mmCIF file of C-alpha atoms and ligand atoms in Angstrom:
data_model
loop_
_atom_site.group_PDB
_atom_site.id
_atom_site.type_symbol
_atom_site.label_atom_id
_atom_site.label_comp_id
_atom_site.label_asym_id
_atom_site.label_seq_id
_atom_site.Cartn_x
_atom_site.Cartn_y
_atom_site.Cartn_z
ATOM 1 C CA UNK A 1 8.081 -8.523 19.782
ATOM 2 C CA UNK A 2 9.700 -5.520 17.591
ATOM 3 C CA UNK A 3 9.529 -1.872 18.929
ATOM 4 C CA UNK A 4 6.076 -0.697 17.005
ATOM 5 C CA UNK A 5 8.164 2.627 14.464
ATOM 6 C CA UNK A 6 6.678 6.064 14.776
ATOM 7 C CA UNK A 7 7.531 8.725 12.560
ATOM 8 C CA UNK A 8 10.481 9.687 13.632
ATOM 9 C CA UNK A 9 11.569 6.356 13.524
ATOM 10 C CA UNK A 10 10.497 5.852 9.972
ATOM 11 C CA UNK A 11 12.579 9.258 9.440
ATOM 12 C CA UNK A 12 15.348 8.511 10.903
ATOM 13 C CA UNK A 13 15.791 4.968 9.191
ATOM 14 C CA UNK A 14 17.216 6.996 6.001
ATOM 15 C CA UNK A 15 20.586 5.786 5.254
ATOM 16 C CA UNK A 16 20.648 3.601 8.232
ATOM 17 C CA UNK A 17 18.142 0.659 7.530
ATOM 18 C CA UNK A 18 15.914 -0.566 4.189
ATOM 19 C CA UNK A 19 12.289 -0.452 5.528
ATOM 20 C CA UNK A 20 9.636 -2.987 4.251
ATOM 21 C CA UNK A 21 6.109 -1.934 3.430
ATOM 22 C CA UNK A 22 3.071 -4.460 2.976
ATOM 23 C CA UNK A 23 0.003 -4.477 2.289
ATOM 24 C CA UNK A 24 -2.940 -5.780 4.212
ATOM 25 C CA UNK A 25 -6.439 -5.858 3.759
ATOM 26 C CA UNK A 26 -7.750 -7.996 6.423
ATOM 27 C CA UNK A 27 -7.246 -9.141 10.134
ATOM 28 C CA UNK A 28 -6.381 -12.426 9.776
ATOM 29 C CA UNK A 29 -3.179 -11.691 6.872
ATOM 30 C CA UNK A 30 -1.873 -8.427 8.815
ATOM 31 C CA UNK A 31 -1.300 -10.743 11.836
ATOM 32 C CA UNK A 32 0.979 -12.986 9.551
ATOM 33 C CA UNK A 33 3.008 -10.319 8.123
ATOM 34 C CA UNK A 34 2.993 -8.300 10.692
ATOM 35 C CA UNK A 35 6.371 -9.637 12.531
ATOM 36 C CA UNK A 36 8.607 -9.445 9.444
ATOM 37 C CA UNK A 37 7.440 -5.998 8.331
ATOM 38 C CA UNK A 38 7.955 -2.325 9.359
ATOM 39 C CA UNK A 39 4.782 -0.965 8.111
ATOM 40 C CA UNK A 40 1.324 -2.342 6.789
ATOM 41 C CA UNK A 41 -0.135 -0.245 3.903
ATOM 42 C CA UNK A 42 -3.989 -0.579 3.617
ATOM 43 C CA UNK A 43 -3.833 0.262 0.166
ATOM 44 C CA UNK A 44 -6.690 1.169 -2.022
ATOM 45 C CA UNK A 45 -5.362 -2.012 -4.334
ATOM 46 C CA UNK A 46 -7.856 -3.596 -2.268
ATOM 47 C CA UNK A 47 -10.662 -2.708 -4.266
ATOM 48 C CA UNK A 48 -8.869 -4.533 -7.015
ATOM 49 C CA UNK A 49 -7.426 -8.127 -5.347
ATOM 50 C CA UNK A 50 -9.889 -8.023 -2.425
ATOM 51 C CA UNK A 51 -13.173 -6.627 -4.440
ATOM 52 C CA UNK A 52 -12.208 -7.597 -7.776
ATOM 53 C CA UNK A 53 -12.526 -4.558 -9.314
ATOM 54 C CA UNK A 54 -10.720 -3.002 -12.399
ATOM 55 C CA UNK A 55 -8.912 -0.673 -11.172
ATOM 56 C CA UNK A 56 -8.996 1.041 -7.485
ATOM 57 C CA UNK A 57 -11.029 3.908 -8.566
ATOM 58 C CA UNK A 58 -14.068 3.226 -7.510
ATOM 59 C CA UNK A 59 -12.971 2.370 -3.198
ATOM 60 C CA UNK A 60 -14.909 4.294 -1.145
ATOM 61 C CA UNK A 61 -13.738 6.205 2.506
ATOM 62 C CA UNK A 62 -16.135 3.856 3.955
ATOM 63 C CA UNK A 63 -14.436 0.834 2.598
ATOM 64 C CA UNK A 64 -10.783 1.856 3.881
ATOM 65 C CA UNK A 65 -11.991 2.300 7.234
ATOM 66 C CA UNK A 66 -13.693 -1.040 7.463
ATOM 67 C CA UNK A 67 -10.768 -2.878 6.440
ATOM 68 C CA UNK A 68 -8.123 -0.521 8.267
ATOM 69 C CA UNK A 69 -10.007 -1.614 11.194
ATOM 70 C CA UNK A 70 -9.584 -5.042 10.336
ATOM 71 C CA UNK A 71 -6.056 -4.902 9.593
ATOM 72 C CA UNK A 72 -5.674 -2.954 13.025
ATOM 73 C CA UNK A 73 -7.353 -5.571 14.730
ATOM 74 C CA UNK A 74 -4.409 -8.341 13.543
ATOM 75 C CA UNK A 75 -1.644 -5.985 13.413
ATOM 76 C CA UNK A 76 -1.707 -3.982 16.742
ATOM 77 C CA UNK A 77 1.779 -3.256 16.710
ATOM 78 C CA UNK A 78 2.622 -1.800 13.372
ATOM 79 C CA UNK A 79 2.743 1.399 11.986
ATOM 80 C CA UNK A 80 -0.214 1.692 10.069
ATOM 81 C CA UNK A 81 -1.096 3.635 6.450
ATOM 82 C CA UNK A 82 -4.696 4.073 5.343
ATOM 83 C CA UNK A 83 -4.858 4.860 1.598
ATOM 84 C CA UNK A 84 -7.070 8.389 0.613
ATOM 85 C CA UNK A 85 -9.407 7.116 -2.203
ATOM 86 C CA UNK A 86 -10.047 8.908 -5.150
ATOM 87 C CA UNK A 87 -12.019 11.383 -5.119
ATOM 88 C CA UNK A 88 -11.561 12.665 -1.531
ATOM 89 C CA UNK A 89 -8.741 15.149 -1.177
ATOM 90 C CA UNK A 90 -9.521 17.264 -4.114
ATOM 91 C CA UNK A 91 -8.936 20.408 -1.744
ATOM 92 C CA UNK A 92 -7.347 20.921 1.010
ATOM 93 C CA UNK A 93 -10.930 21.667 3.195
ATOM 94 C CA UNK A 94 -12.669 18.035 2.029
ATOM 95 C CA UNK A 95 -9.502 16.327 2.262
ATOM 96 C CA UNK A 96 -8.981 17.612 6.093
ATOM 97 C CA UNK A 97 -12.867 16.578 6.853
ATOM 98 C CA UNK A 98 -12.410 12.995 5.170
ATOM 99 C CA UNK A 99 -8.951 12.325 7.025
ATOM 100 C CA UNK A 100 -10.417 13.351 10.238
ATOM 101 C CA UNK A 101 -13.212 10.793 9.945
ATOM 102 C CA UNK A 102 -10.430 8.087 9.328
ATOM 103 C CA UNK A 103 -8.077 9.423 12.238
ATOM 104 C CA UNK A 104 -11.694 9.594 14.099
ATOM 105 C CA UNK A 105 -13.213 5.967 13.403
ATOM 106 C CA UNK A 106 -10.145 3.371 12.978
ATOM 107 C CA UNK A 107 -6.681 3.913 14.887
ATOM 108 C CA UNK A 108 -4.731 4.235 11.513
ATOM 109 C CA UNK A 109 -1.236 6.016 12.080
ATOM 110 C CA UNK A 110 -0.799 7.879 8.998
ATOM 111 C CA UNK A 111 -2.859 8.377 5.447
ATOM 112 C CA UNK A 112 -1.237 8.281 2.103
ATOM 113 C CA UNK A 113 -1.816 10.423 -0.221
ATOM 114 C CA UNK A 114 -1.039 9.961 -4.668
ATOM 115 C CA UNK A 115 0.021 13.048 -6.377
ATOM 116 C CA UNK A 116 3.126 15.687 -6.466
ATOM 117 C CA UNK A 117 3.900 19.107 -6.400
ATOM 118 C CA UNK A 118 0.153 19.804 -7.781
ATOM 119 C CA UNK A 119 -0.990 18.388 -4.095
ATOM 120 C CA UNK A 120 1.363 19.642 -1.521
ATOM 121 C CA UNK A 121 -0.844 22.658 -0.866
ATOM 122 C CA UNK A 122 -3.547 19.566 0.474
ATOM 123 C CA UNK A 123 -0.916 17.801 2.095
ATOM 124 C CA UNK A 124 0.279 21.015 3.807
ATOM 125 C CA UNK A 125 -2.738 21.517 4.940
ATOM 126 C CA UNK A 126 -3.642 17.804 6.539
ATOM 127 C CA UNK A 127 0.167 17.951 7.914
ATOM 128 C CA UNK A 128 -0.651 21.302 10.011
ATOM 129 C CA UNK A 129 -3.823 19.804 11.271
ATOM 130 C CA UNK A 130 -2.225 17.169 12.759
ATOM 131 C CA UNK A 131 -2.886 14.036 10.167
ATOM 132 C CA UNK A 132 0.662 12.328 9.578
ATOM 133 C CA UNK A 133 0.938 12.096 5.426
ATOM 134 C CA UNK A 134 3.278 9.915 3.044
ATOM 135 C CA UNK A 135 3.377 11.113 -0.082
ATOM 136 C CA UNK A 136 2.801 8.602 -3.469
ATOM 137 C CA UNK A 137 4.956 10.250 -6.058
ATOM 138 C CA UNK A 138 5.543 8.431 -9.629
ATOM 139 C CA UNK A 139 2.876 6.207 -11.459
ATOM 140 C CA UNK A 140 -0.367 6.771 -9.634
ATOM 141 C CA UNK A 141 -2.461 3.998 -9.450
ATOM 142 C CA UNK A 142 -5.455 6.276 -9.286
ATOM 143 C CA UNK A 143 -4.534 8.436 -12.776
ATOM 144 C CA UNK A 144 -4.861 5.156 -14.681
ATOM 145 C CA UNK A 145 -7.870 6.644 -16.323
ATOM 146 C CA UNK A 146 -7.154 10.038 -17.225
ATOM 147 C CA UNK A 147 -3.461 9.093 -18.106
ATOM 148 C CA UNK A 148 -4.761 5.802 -20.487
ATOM 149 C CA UNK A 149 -2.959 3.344 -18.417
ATOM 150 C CA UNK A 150 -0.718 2.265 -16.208
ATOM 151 C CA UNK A 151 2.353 4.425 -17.477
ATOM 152 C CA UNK A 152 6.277 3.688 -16.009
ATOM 153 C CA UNK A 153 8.048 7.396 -15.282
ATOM 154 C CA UNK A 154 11.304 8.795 -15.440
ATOM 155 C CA UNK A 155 11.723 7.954 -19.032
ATOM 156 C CA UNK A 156 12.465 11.977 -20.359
ATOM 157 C CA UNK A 157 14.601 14.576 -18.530
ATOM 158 C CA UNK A 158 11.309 16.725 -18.142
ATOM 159 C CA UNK A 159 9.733 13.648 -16.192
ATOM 160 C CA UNK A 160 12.825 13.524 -14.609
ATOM 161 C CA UNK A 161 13.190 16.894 -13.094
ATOM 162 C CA UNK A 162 9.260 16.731 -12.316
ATOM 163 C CA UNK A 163 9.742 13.594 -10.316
ATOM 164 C CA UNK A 164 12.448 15.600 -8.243
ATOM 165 C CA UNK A 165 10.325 18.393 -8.198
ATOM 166 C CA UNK A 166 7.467 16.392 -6.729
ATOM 167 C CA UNK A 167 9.570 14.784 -4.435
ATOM 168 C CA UNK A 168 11.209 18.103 -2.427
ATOM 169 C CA UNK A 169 7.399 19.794 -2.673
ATOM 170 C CA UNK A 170 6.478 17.180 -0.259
ATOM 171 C CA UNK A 171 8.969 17.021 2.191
ATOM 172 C CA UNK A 172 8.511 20.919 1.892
ATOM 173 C CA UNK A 173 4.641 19.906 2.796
ATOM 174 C CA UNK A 174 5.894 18.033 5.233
ATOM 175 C CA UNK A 175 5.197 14.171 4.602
ATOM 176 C CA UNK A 176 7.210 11.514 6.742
ATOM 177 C CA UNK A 177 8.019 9.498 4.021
ATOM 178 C CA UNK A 178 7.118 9.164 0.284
ATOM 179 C CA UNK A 179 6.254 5.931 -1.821
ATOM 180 C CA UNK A 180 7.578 5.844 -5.288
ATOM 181 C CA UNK A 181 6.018 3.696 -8.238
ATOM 182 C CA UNK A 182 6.761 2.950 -11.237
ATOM 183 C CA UNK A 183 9.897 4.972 -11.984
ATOM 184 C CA UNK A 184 13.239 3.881 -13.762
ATOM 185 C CA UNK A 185 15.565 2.977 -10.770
ATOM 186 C CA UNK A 186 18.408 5.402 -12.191
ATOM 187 C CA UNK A 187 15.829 8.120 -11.551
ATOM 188 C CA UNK A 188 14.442 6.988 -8.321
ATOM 189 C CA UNK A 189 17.722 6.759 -6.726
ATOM 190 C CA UNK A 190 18.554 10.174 -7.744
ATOM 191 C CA UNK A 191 14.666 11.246 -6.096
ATOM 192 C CA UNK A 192 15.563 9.276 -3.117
ATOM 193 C CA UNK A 193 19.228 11.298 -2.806
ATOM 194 C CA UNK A 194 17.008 14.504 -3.340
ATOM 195 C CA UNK A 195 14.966 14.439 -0.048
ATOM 196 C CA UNK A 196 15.909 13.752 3.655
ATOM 197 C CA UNK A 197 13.003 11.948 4.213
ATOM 198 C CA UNK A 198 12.869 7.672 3.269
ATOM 199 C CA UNK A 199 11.510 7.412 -0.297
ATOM 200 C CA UNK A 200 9.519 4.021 -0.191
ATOM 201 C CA UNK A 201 9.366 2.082 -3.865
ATOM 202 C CA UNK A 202 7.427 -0.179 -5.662
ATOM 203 C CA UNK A 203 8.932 -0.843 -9.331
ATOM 204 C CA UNK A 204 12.038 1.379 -9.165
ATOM 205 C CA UNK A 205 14.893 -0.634 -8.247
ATOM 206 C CA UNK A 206 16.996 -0.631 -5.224
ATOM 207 C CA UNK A 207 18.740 2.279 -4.838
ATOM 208 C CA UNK A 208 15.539 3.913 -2.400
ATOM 209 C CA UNK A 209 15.656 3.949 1.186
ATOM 210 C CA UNK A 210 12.970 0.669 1.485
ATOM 211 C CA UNK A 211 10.479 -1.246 -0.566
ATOM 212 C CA UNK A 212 6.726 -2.213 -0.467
ATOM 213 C CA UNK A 213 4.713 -4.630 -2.131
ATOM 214 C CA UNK A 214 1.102 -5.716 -2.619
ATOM 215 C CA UNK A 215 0.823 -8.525 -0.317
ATOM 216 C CA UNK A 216 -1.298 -10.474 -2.776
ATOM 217 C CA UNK A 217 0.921 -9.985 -5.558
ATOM 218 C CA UNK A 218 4.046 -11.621 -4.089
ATOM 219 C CA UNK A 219 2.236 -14.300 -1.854
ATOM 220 C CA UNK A 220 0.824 -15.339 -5.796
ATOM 221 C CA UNK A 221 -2.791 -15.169 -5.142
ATOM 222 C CA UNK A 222 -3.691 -12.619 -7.216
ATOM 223 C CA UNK A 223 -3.881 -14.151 -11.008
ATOM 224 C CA UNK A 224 -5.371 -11.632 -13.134
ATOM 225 C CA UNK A 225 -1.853 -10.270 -13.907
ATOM 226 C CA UNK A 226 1.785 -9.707 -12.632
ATOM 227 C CA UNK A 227 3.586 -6.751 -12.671
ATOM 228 C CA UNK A 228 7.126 -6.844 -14.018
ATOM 229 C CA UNK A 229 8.493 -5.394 -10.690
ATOM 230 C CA UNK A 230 6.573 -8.314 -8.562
ATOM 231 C CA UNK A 231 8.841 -11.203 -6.993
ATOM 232 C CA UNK A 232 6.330 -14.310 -6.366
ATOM 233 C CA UNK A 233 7.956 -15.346 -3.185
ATOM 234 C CA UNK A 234 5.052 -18.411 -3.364
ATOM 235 C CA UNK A 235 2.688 -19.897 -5.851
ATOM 236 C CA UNK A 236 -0.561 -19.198 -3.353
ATOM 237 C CA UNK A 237 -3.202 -19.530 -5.857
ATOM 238 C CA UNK A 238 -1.763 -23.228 -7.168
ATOM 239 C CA UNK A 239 -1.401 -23.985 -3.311
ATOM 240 C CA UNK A 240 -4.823 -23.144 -2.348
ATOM 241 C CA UNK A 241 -6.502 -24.111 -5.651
ATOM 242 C CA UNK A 242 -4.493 -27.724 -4.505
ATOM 243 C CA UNK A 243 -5.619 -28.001 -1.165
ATOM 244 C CA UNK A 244 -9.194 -26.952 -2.116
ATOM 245 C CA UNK A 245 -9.505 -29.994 -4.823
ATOM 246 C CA UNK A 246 -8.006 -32.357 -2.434
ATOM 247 C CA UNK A 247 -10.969 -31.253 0.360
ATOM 248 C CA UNK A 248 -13.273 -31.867 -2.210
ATOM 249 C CA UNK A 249 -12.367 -35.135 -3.319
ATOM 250 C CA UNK A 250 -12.335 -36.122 0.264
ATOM 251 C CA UNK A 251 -15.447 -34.918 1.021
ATOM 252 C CA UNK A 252 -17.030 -36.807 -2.133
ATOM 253 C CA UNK A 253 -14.915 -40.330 -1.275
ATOM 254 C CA UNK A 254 -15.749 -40.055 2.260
ATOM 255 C CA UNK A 255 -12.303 -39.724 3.357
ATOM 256 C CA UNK A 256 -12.665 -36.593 5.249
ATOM 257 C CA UNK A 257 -14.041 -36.078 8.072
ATOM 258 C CA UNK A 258 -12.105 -39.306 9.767
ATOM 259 C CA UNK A 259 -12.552 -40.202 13.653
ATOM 260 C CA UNK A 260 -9.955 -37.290 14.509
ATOM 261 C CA UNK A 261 -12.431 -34.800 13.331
ATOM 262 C CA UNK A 262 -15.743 -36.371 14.836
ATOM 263 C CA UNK A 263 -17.217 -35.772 18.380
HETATM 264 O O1 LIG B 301 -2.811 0.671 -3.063
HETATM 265 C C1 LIG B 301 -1.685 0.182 -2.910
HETATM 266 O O2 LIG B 301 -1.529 -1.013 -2.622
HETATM 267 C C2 LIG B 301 -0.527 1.052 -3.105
HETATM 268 C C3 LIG B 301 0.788 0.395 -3.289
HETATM 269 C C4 LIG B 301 0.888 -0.030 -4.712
HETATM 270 C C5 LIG B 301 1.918 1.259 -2.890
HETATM 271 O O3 LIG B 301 -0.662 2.232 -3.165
#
């Protein structure tokens, strides 16, 4: 069994080692990705694979803790992130009360937070009161409405210099570690140089200090679309749509159940 990391671990893997970030939604998949991983996300994108909605706007605190205790329950030695949903860290005071109630009701490691330099002040703020932040710098999942879309960044040198910006406002704050999205990976490499803390990323290339991935994505089960940034390291949703039919047809030519299944 691998050493469960802490944040100091996590810190100190800069430069040293790539870490790998999942996600998990549920008991049963965190305990099979759990000993190939460094640390399990439970990432609002569960509103969207898991509840089937639109977009992950609409996950509620409520939701994140019942499936961060889940995901605790199968993965009880990895580091664990709880997404904040939208909607509850809008200032610093709210944010504080609704990260306490996670910290309070599952036994979730750190909380992850989407925004820059406008939301360091908030992140300051949970970081001296004790709640252990990673920043989510980049394309944030939960702007998709006000921004019209999922929208890549880094493309100008005032995105540029923003994304740098962002990035030293919250180690300044004083996350861990920082996921970055969506970002050109000239960019994001320059980002990750820019702060001594790792700089997680998802869609901007290889030059960051370790990678994470929706674990629905790159198993294939989740059909609606793919990103370009996704590697399908399995066809799940063929596999499972296969072995479904052929339980079916078994059941309705009597081949299944046989003896070996009967008391
Ligand atoms: O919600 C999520 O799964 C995430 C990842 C895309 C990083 O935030």
């Amino acid at each position: 069994m691998t050493k469960k990391m802490t944040i100091t671990s996590i810190k100190k893997s800069k430069g040293v080692s790539k870490l790998v970030m999942i996600t998990a939604y549920d008991a049963l998949f965190a305990r099979l990705l759990e000993p190939s991983c460094d640390i399990i996300l439970v990432g609002d994108s569960l509103n969207m694979s898991f509840a089937g909605r639109a977009d992950t706007l609409s996950a509620t605190l409520e939701q994140m803790i019942y499936h961060t205790n889940a995901v605790a329950q199968g993965a009880k030695n990895s580091f664990l992130i709880c997404d904040m949903p939208f909607g509850t860290y809008t200032n610093p005071e709210e944010a504080l009360k609704n990260s306490i109630k996670v910290f309070q009701e599952t036994p979730v490691d750190a909380l992850k937070i989407e925004g820059g330099a406008d939301k360091a002040h908030i992140i300051a703020h949970l970081c001296s009161n004790g709640i252990a932040v990673c920043g989510h710098i980049g394309l944030l999942p939960q702007a998709v409405r006000s921004e019209g879309g999922y929208k890549v960044k880094g493309k100008s040198q005032e995105e540029q210099e923003q994304l740098i910006r962002d990035a030293k406002a919250l180690e300044k704050a004083g996350v861990f570690c920082m996921v970055i999205e969506g970002v050109k990976a000239d960019v994001a490499k320059e980002v990750a140089k820019s702060v001594n803390v790792p700089v997680i990323g998802i869609g901007a290339g290889r030059d960051v200090d370790g990678q994470v991935l929706v674990f629905s994505d790159m198993l294939g089960l989740f059909e609606e679309f793919t990103p370009k940034f996704v590697k399908k390291y399995m066809d799940g949703a063929a596999l499972v749509k296969s072995a479904i039919k052929s339980y079916s047809d078994e059941v309705r030519t009597l081949e299944f159940p046989q003896d070996i299944h009967t008391y």
